[in-house]
Short mmCIF file of C-alpha atoms in Angstrom, two decimals:
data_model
loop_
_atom_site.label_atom_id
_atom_site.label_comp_id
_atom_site.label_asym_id
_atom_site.label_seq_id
_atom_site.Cartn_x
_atom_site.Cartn_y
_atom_site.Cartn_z
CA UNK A 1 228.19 119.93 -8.06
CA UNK A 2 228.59 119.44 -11.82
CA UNK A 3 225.05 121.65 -13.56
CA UNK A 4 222.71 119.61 -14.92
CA UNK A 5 221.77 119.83 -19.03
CA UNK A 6 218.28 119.55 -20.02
CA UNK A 7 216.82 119.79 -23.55
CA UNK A 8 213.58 120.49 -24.19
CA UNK A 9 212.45 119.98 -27.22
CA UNK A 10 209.25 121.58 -29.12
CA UNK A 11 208.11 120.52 -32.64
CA UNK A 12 204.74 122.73 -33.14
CA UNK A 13 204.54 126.39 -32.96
CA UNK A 14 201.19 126.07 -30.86
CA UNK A 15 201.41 127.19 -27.42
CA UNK A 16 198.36 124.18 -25.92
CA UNK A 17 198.24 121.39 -23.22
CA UNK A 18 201.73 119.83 -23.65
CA UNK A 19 203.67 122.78 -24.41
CA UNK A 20 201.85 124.02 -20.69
CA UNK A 21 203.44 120.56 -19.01
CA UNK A 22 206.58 121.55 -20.24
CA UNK A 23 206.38 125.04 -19.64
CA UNK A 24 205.48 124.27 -15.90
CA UNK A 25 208.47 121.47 -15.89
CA UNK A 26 211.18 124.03 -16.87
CA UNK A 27 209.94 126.27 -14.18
CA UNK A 28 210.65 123.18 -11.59
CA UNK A 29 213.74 122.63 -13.10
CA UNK A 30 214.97 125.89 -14.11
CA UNK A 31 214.22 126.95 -10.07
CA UNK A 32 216.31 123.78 -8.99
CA UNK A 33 219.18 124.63 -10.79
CA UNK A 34 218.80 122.45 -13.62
CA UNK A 35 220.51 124.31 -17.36
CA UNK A 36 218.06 124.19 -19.93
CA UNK A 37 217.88 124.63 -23.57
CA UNK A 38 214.69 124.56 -25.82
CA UNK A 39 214.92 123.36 -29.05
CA UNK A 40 212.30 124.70 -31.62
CA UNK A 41 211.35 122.64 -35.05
CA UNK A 42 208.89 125.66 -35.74
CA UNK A 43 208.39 128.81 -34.13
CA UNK A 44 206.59 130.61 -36.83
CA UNK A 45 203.87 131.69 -34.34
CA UNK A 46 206.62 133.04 -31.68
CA UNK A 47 204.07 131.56 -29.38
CA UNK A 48 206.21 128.99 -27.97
CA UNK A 49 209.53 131.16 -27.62
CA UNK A 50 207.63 134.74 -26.16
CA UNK A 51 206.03 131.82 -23.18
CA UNK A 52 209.41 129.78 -22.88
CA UNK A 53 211.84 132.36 -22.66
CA UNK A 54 212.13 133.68 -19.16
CA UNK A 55 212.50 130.16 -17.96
CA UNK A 56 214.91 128.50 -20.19
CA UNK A 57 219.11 129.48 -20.70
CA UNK A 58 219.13 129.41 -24.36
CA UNK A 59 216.66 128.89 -27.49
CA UNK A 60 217.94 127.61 -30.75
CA UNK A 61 215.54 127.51 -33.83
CA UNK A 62 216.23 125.25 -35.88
CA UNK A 63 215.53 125.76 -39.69
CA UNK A 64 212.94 122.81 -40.55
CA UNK A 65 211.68 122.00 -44.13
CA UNK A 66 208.20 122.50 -45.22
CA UNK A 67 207.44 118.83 -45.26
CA UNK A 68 207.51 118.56 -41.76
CA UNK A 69 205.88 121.40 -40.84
CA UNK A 70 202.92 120.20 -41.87
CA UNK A 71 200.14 119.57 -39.32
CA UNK A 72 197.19 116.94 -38.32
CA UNK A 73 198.29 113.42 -39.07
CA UNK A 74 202.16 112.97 -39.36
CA UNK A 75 202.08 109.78 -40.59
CA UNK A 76 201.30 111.63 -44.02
CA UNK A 77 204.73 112.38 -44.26
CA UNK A 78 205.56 108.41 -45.17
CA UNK A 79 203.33 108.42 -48.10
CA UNK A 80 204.62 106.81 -50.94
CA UNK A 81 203.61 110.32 -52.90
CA UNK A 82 205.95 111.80 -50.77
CA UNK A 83 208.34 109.57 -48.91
CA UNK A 84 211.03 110.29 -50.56
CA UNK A 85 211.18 114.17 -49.85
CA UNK A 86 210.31 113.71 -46.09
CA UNK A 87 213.48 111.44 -45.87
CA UNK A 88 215.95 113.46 -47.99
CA UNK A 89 214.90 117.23 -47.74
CA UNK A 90 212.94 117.03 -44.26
CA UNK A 91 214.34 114.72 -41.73
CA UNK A 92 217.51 113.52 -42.74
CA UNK A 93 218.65 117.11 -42.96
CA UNK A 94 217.06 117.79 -39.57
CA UNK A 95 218.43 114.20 -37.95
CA UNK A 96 222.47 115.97 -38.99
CA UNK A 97 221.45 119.55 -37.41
CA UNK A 98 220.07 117.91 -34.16
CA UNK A 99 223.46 115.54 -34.25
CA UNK A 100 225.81 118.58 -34.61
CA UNK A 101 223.91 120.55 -31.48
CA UNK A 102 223.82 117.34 -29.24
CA UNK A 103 227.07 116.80 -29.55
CA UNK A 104 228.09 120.51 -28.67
CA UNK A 105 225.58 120.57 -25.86
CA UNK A 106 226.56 117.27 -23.95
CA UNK A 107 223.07 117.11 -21.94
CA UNK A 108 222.23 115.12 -19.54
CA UNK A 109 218.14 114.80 -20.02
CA UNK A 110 216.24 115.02 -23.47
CA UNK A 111 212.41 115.69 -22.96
CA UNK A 112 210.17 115.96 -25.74
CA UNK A 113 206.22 115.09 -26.61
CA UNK A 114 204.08 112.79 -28.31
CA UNK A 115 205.00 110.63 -31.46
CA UNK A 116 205.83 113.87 -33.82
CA UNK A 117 208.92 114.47 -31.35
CA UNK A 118 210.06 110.58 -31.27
CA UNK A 119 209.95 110.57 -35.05
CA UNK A 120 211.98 113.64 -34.62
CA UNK A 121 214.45 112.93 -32.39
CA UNK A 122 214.59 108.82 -32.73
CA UNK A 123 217.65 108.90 -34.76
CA UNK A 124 220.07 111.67 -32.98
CA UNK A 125 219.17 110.28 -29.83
CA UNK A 126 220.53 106.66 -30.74
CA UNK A 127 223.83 108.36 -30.54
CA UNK A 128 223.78 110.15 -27.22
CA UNK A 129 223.54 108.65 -23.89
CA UNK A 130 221.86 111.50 -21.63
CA UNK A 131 218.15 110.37 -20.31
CA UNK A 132 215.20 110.50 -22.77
CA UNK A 133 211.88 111.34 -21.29
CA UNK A 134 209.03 111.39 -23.45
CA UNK A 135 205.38 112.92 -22.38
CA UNK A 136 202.81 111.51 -24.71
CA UNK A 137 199.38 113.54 -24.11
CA UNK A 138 196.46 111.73 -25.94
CA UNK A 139 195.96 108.16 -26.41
CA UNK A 140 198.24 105.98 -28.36
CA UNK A 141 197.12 105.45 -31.74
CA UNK A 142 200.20 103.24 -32.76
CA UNK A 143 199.99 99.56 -33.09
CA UNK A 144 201.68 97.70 -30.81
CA UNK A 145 204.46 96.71 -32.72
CA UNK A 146 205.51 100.45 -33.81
CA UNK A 147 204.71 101.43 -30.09
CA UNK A 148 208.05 99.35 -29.25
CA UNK A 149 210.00 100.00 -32.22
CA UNK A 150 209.20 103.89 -31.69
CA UNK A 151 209.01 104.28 -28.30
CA UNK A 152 210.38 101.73 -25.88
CA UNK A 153 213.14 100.86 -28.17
CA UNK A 154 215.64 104.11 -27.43
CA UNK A 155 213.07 106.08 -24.91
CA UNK A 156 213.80 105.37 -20.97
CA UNK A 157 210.84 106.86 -19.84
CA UNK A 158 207.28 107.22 -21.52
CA UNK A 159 204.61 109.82 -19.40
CA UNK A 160 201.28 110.31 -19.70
CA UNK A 161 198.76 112.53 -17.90
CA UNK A 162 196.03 109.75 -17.34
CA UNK A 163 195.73 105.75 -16.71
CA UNK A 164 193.75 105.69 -19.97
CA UNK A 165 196.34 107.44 -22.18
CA UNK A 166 198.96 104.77 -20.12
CA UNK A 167 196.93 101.55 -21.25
CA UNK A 168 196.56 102.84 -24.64
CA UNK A 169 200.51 101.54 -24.81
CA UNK A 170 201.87 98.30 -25.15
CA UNK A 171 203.47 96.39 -21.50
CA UNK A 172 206.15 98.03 -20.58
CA UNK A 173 207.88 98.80 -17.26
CA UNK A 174 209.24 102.20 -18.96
CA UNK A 175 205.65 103.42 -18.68
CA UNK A 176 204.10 105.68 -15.81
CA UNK A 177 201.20 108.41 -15.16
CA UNK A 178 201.96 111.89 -13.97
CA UNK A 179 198.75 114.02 -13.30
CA UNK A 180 198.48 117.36 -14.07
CA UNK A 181 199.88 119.57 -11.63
CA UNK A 182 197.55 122.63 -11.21
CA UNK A 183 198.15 125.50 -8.66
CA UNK A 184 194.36 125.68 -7.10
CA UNK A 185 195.43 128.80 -5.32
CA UNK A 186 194.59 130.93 -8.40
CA UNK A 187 190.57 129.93 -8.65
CA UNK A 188 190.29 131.28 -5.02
CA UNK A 189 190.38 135.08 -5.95
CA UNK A 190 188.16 134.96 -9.15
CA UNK A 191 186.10 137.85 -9.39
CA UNK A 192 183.30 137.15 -11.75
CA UNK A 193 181.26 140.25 -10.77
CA UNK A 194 181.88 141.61 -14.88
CA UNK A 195 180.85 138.34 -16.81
CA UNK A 196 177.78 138.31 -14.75
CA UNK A 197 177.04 141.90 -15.75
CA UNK A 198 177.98 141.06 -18.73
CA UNK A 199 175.27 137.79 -18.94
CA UNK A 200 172.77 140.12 -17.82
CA UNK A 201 173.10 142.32 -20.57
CA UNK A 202 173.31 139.56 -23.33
CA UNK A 203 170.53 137.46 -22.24
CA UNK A 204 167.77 140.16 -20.85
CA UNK A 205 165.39 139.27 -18.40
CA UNK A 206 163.43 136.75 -20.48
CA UNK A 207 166.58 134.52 -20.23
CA UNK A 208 168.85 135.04 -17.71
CA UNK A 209 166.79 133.16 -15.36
CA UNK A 210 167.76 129.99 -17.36
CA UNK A 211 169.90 127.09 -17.31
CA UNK A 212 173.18 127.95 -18.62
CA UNK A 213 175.98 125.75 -20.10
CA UNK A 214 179.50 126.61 -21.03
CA UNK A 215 181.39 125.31 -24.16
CA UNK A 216 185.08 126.69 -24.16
CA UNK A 217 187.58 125.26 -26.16
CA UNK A 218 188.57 124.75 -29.89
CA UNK A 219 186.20 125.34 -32.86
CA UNK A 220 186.48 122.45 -34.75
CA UNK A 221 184.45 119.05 -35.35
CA UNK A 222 186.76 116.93 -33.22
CA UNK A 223 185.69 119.03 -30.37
CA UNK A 224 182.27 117.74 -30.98
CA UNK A 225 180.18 121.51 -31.05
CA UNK A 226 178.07 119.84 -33.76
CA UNK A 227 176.38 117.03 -31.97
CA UNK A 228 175.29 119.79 -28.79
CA UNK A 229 173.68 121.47 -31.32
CA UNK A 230 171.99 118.53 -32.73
CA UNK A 231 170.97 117.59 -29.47
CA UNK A 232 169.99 120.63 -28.31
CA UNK A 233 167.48 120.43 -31.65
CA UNK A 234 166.10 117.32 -30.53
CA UNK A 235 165.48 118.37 -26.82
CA UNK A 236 163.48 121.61 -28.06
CA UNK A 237 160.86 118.99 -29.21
CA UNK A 238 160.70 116.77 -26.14
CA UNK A 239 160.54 119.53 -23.23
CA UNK A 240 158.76 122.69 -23.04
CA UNK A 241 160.00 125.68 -24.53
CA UNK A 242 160.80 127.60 -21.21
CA UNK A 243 162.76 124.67 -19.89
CA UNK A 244 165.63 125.02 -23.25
CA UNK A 245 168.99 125.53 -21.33
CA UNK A 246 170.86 128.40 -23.18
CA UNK A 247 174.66 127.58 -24.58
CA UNK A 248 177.36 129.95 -24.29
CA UNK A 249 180.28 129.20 -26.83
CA UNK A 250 184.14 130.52 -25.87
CA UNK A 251 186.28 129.75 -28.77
CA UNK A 252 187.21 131.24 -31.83
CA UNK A 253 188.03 129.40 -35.38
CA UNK A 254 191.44 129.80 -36.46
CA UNK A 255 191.26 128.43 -39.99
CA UNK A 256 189.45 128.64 -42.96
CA UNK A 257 187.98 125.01 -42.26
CA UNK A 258 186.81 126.08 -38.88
CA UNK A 259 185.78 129.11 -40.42
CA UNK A 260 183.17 126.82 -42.75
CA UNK A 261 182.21 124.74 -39.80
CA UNK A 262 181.72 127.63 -37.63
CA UNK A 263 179.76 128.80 -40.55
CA UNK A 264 177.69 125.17 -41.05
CA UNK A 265 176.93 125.41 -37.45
CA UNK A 266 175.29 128.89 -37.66
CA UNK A 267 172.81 127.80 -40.58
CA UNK A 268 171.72 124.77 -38.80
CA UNK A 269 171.00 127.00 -35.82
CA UNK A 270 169.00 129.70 -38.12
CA UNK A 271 167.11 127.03 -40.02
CA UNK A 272 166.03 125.07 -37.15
CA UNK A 273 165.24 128.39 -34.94
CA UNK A 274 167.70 128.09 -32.21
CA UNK A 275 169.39 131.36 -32.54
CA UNK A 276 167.95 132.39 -29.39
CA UNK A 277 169.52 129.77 -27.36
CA UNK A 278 173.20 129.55 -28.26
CA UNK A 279 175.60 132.69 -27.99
CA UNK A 280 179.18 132.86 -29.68
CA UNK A 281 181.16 135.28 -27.71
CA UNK A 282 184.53 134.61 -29.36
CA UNK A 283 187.90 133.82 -27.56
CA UNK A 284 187.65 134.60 -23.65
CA UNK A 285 190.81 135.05 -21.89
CA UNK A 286 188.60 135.02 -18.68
CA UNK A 287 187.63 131.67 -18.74
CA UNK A 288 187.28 130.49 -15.35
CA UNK A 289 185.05 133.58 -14.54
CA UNK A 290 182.92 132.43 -17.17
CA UNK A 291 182.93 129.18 -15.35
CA UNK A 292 181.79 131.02 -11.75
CA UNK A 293 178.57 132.63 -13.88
CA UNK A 294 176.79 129.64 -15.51
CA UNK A 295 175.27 126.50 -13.67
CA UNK A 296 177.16 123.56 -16.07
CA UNK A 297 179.89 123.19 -18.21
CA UNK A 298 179.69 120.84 -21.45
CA UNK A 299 182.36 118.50 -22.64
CA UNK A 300 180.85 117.06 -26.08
CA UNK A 301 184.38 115.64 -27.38
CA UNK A 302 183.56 113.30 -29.82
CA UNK A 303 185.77 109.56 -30.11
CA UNK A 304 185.54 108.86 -33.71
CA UNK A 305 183.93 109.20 -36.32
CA UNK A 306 183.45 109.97 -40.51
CA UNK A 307 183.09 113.92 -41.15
CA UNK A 308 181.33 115.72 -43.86
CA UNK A 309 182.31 118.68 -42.94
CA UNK A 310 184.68 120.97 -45.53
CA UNK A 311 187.96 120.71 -44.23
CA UNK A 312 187.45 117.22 -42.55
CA UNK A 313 186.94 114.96 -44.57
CA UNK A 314 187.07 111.00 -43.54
CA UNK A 315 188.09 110.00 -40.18
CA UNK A 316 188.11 112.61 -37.89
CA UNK A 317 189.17 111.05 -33.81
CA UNK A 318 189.88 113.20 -30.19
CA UNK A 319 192.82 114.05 -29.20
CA UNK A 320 192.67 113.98 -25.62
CA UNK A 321 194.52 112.71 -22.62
CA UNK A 322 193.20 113.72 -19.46
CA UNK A 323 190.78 116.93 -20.28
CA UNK A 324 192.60 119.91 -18.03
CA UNK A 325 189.06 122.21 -18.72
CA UNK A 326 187.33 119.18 -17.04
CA UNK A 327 190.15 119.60 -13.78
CA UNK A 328 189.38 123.46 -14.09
CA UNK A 329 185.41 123.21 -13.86
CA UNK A 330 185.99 121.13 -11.17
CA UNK A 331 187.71 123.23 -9.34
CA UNK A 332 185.59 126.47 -9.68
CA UNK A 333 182.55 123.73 -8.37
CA UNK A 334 181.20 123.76 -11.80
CA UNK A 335 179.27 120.65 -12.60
CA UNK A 336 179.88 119.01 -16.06
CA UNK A 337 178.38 116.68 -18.91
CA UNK A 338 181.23 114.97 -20.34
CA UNK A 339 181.80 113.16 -23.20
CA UNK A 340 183.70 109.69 -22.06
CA UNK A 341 186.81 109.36 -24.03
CA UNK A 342 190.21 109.18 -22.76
CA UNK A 343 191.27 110.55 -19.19
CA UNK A 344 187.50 112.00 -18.33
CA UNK A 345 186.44 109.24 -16.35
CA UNK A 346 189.83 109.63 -13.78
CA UNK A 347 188.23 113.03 -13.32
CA UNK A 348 184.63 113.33 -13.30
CA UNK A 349 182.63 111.04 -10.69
CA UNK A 350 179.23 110.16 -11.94
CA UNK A 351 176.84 112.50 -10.41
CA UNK A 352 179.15 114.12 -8.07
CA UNK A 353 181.27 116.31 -10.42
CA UNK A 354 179.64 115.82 -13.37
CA UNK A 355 178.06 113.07 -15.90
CA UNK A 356 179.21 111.55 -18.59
CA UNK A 357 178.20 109.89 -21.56
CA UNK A 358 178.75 107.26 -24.63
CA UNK A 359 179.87 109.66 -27.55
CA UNK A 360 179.49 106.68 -29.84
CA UNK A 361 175.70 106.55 -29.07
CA UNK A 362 173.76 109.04 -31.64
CA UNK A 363 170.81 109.70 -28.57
CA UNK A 364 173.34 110.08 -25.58
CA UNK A 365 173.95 113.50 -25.39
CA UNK A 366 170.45 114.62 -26.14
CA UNK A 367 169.71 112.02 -23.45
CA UNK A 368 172.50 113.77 -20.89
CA UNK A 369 170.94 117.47 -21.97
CA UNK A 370 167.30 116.11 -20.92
CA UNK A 371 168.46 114.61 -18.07
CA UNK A 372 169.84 117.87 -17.03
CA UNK A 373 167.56 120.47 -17.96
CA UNK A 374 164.42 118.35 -15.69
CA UNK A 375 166.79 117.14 -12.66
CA UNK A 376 169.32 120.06 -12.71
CA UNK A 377 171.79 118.13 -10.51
CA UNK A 378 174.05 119.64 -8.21
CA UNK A 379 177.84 119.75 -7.68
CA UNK A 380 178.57 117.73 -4.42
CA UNK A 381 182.66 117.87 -4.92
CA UNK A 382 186.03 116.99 -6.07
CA UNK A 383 187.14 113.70 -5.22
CA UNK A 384 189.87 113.51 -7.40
CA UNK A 385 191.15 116.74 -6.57
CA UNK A 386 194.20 115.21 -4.76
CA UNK A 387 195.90 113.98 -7.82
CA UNK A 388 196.52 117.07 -9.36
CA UNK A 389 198.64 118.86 -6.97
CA UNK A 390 201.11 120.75 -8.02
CA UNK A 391 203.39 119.14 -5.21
CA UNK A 392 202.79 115.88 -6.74
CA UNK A 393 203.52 116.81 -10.24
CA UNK A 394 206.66 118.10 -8.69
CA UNK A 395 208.01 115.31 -7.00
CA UNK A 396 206.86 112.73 -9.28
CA UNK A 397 208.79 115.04 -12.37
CA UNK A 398 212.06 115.48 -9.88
CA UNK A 399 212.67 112.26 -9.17
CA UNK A 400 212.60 111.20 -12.73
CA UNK A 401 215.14 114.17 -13.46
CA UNK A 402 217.56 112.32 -11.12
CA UNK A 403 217.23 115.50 -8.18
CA UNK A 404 217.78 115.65 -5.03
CA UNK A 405 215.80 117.16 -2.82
CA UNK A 406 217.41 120.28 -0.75
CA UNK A 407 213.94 121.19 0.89
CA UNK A 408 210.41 120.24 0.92
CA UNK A 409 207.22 122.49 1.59
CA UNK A 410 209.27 125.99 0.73
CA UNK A 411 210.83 124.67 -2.75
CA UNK A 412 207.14 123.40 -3.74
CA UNK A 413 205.97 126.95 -2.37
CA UNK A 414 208.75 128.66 -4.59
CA UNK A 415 207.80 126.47 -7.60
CA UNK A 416 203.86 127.29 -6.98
CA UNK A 417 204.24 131.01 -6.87
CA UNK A 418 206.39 131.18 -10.31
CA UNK A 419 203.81 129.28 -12.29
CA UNK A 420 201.34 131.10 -14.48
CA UNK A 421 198.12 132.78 -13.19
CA UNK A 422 196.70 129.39 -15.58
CA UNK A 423 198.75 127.11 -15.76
CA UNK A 424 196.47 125.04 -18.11
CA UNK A 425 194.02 127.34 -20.50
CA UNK A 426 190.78 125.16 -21.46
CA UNK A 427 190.27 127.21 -24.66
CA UNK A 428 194.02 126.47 -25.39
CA UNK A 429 192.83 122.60 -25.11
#
C-alpha cells in the first residue's frame, strides 16, 4: 500500500494549545504509518522544530518576510498603510515558495490552524487536490461572509475543540468538534509531596491553614489577572480578615508589555495592602502538582473589553476554545471558578467541577470569590471526563485522515504511551 503524505503546517514559532493538537496528531499518524512533513513560516524560537522533530520525516523552514511575522491581530497586515508590502514582499513571495514545495511533495492531506494558516495557505492550496483539514482553536471572529470565502470555500474540513468554538462559524456541513484528547494516565502518579513543602515554607503557619487558589497561565490582561485582584480588593472589605483566600500566581511575562502589567499589578497590590495574600512564583513546569496542593483553581479569562494598560491599548478579547487547564484541574479533582467564555461551560458543571461566572459583569467575580471563601464547595466529579479520551481523539482524527484501522485497544495503547508526560501545558495556554 501506496504511503500516505501529510503536511503539517505551523505559522508561529510558539510551542501552545494548537501546536500540542498537532503535535499529538503526528504522533497518531506518524505511528500509523502516515509520511509527514512540517512546514515552518517561523521558527525563530526553535520551539516548534526541537518538540516536532522526533515525530515528523522532514522539516523545511521556510524563509518568511517580516510583515508576516508579526503577531496579535493579522488582519493588520491588510491595512491600507501597509497593504501593499504584505501582498508583494510577504505573501505573494511566500504563496510561490509553498507552490514550488507542494508540487515536489505530492501530499495527500494538508493540516494547518486557525485563520493565520488559511490566509497562508488559501492560495497554494487552490492548486492542489490532496485533503485540507483545518483546526481552528478559539472562537471565530470572522463575519460570516469571510467565514465562507476563507474557510469553506477551498477547506474540506473545519475542527474545533468545543461546540462553542463550532457555532461561532457560519452553517456548514464541513464543520465538526473533536475534543481534546488527554492521556489521564499521567495525573495518577503525581507526587506533590515537594510543592507542599514548598507551600509550607512560603506561607508560614499564620497562612497555610488558608484557602488557596491557583492562577497558572499567561501574564497578560486577556488572561484576566487584573480583575482577581480587583476582586480580591473588594472581598477584603466585605469578609473578615482571616477568611481572605491566598492566590498563588504560575506564569511568567514574556514581554516588555507584560512586563508593565506585571508591574501595574504589583502597585495596585502594595497600595491597597494585599501583598500578603497573592504570591508570584514565576513559571512552574510542575503544574499539576501545584494543582494536588491548593483547594481551587481560578479561571478569570476575561471576554472583551477596552484596556488601559501599556501595551494594550483598545480592544483587548480571549482567545480561547475549550480551556485544556480547566480539563487538567478537573482531572487532578481540583475544583474551579471559571470565567464563562468559549468552551468552559462543555467542561465545568455548575457546582460539581467548578463555578462559573459572567466576565462581562464588573461584581461577578468578587461575587464567585465570596461565594467561595464562606461556602468552600467541594469537588463531587468529572462528568465530562468521557469526551476527552485520548481514544476518541484518535478515532475521530483517523477517520478524517482516510485510515484504516489494523487494530483497536493495542494501537490506541501504542499511541497513549508515545504522547508527552503533558500533553496539554496550562501555563502554555
Amino acid at each position: 500500500m501506496k504511503q500516505k503524505k501529510v503536511l503539517f503546517f505551523e505559522a508561529y514559532p510558539f510551542f501552545s494549545g494548537a501546536q500540542r493538537v498537532s503535535l499529538n496528531l503526528c504522533k497518531i499518524l506518524k505511528r500509523n504509518n502516515y509520511h509527514i512533513t512540517l512546514l515552518l513560516a517561523d521558527d525563530s524560537k526553535n520551539e516548534i522544530s526541537k518538540n516536532f522533530s522526533p515525530y515528523v520525516d522532514e522539516i523545511i523552514k521556510l524563509k518568511t518576510s517580516e510583515r508576516l511575522l508579526s503577531y496579535g491581530n493579522f488582519g493588520q497586515w491588510f491595512r491600507l498603510s501597509v497593504i501593499f508590502e504584505t501582498l508583494f514582499t510577504g505573501l505573494f513571495p511566500f504563496y510561490w515558495s509553498c507552490i514550488k514545495i507542494f508540487t515536489k511533495g505530492k501530499f495527500d492531506f494538508f493540516y494547518f490552524c486557525d485563520p493565520r494558516g488559511a490566509v497562508m495557505l488559501k492560495i497554494p492550496l487552490l492548486f492542489f487536490r490532496g485533503k485540507k483539514i483545518m483546526y481552528l482553536q478559539s472562537k471565530n471572529r470572522v463575519s460570516p461572509f469571510l467565514s465562507k470565502l476563507l474557510f469553506f470555500s477551498f477547506i474540506d474540513h473545519v475542527i474545533s475543540p468545543s461546540i462553542d468554538v463550532q457555532n461561532s462559524l457560519p452553517d456548514s456541513r464541513k464543520k465538526s468538534v473533536i475534543n481534546y484528547g488527554i492521556d489521564f494516565s499521567q495525573y495518577e502518579s503525581v507526587d506533590s509531596g515537594n510543592v507542599k513543602i514548598e507551600l509550607q515554607n512560603l506561607l508560614g503557619e499564620s497562612y497555610q491553614n488558608r484557602t488557596k487558589l491557583l492562577y497558572a497561565g499567561l501574564i497578560k490582561p486577556q488572561k484576566g489577572l487584573h480583575h482577581l485582584i480587583y476582586a480580591l480588593n473588594c472581598l477584603k472589605s466585605s469578609i473578615p480578615e482571616a477568611d481572605l483566600p491566598i492566590i498563588i500566581i504560575l506564569g511568567n511575562p514574556s514581554n516588555d508589555a507584560e512586563v508593565n502589567f506585571k508591574n501595574e499589578l504589583l502597585e495596585f497590590s502594595v497600595k491597597h495592602n494585599l501583598n500578603q495574600y497573592i504570591h508570584w512564583m514565576g513559571w512552574q513546569s510542575n503544574v499539576l502538582e501545584w494543582m494536588k496542593n491548593v483547594d481551587y483553581f481560578i479561571f478569570p479569562t476575561i471576554d472583551k473589553e477596552m484596556s488601559t494598560f501599556s501595551g494594550y491599548d483598545g480592544v483587548i478579547e480571549s482567545t480561547e476554545g475549550s480551556p485544556v487547564v480547566l480539563i487538567e484541574s478537573s482531572v487532578c479533582g481540583l475544583f474551579s471558578i471559571a470565567s464563562r467564555v468559549t468552551g468552559v461551560t462543555e467542561t465545568i458543571i455548575e457546582k460539581v467541577n467548578g463555578i462559573t461566572y459572567d466576565p462581562n459583569k464588573s461584581d461577578s467575580l468578587y461575587e464567585a470569590l465570596k461565594y467561595i471563601s464562606i461556602e468552600k464547595p467541594k469537588f463531587l466529579g468529572f462528568p465530562n471526563k468521557q469526551k476527552f479520551t485520548l481514544e476518541s481523539f484518535s478515532n475521530k482524527f483517523l477517520e478524517l485522515f482516510d485510515y484504516t484501522p489494523y487494530s483497536t485497544s493495542s494501537a490506541i495503547k501504542n499511541e497513549s504511551s508515545e504522547l508527552t508526560s503533558s500533553p496539554f501545558s496550562a501555563v502554555n495556554q
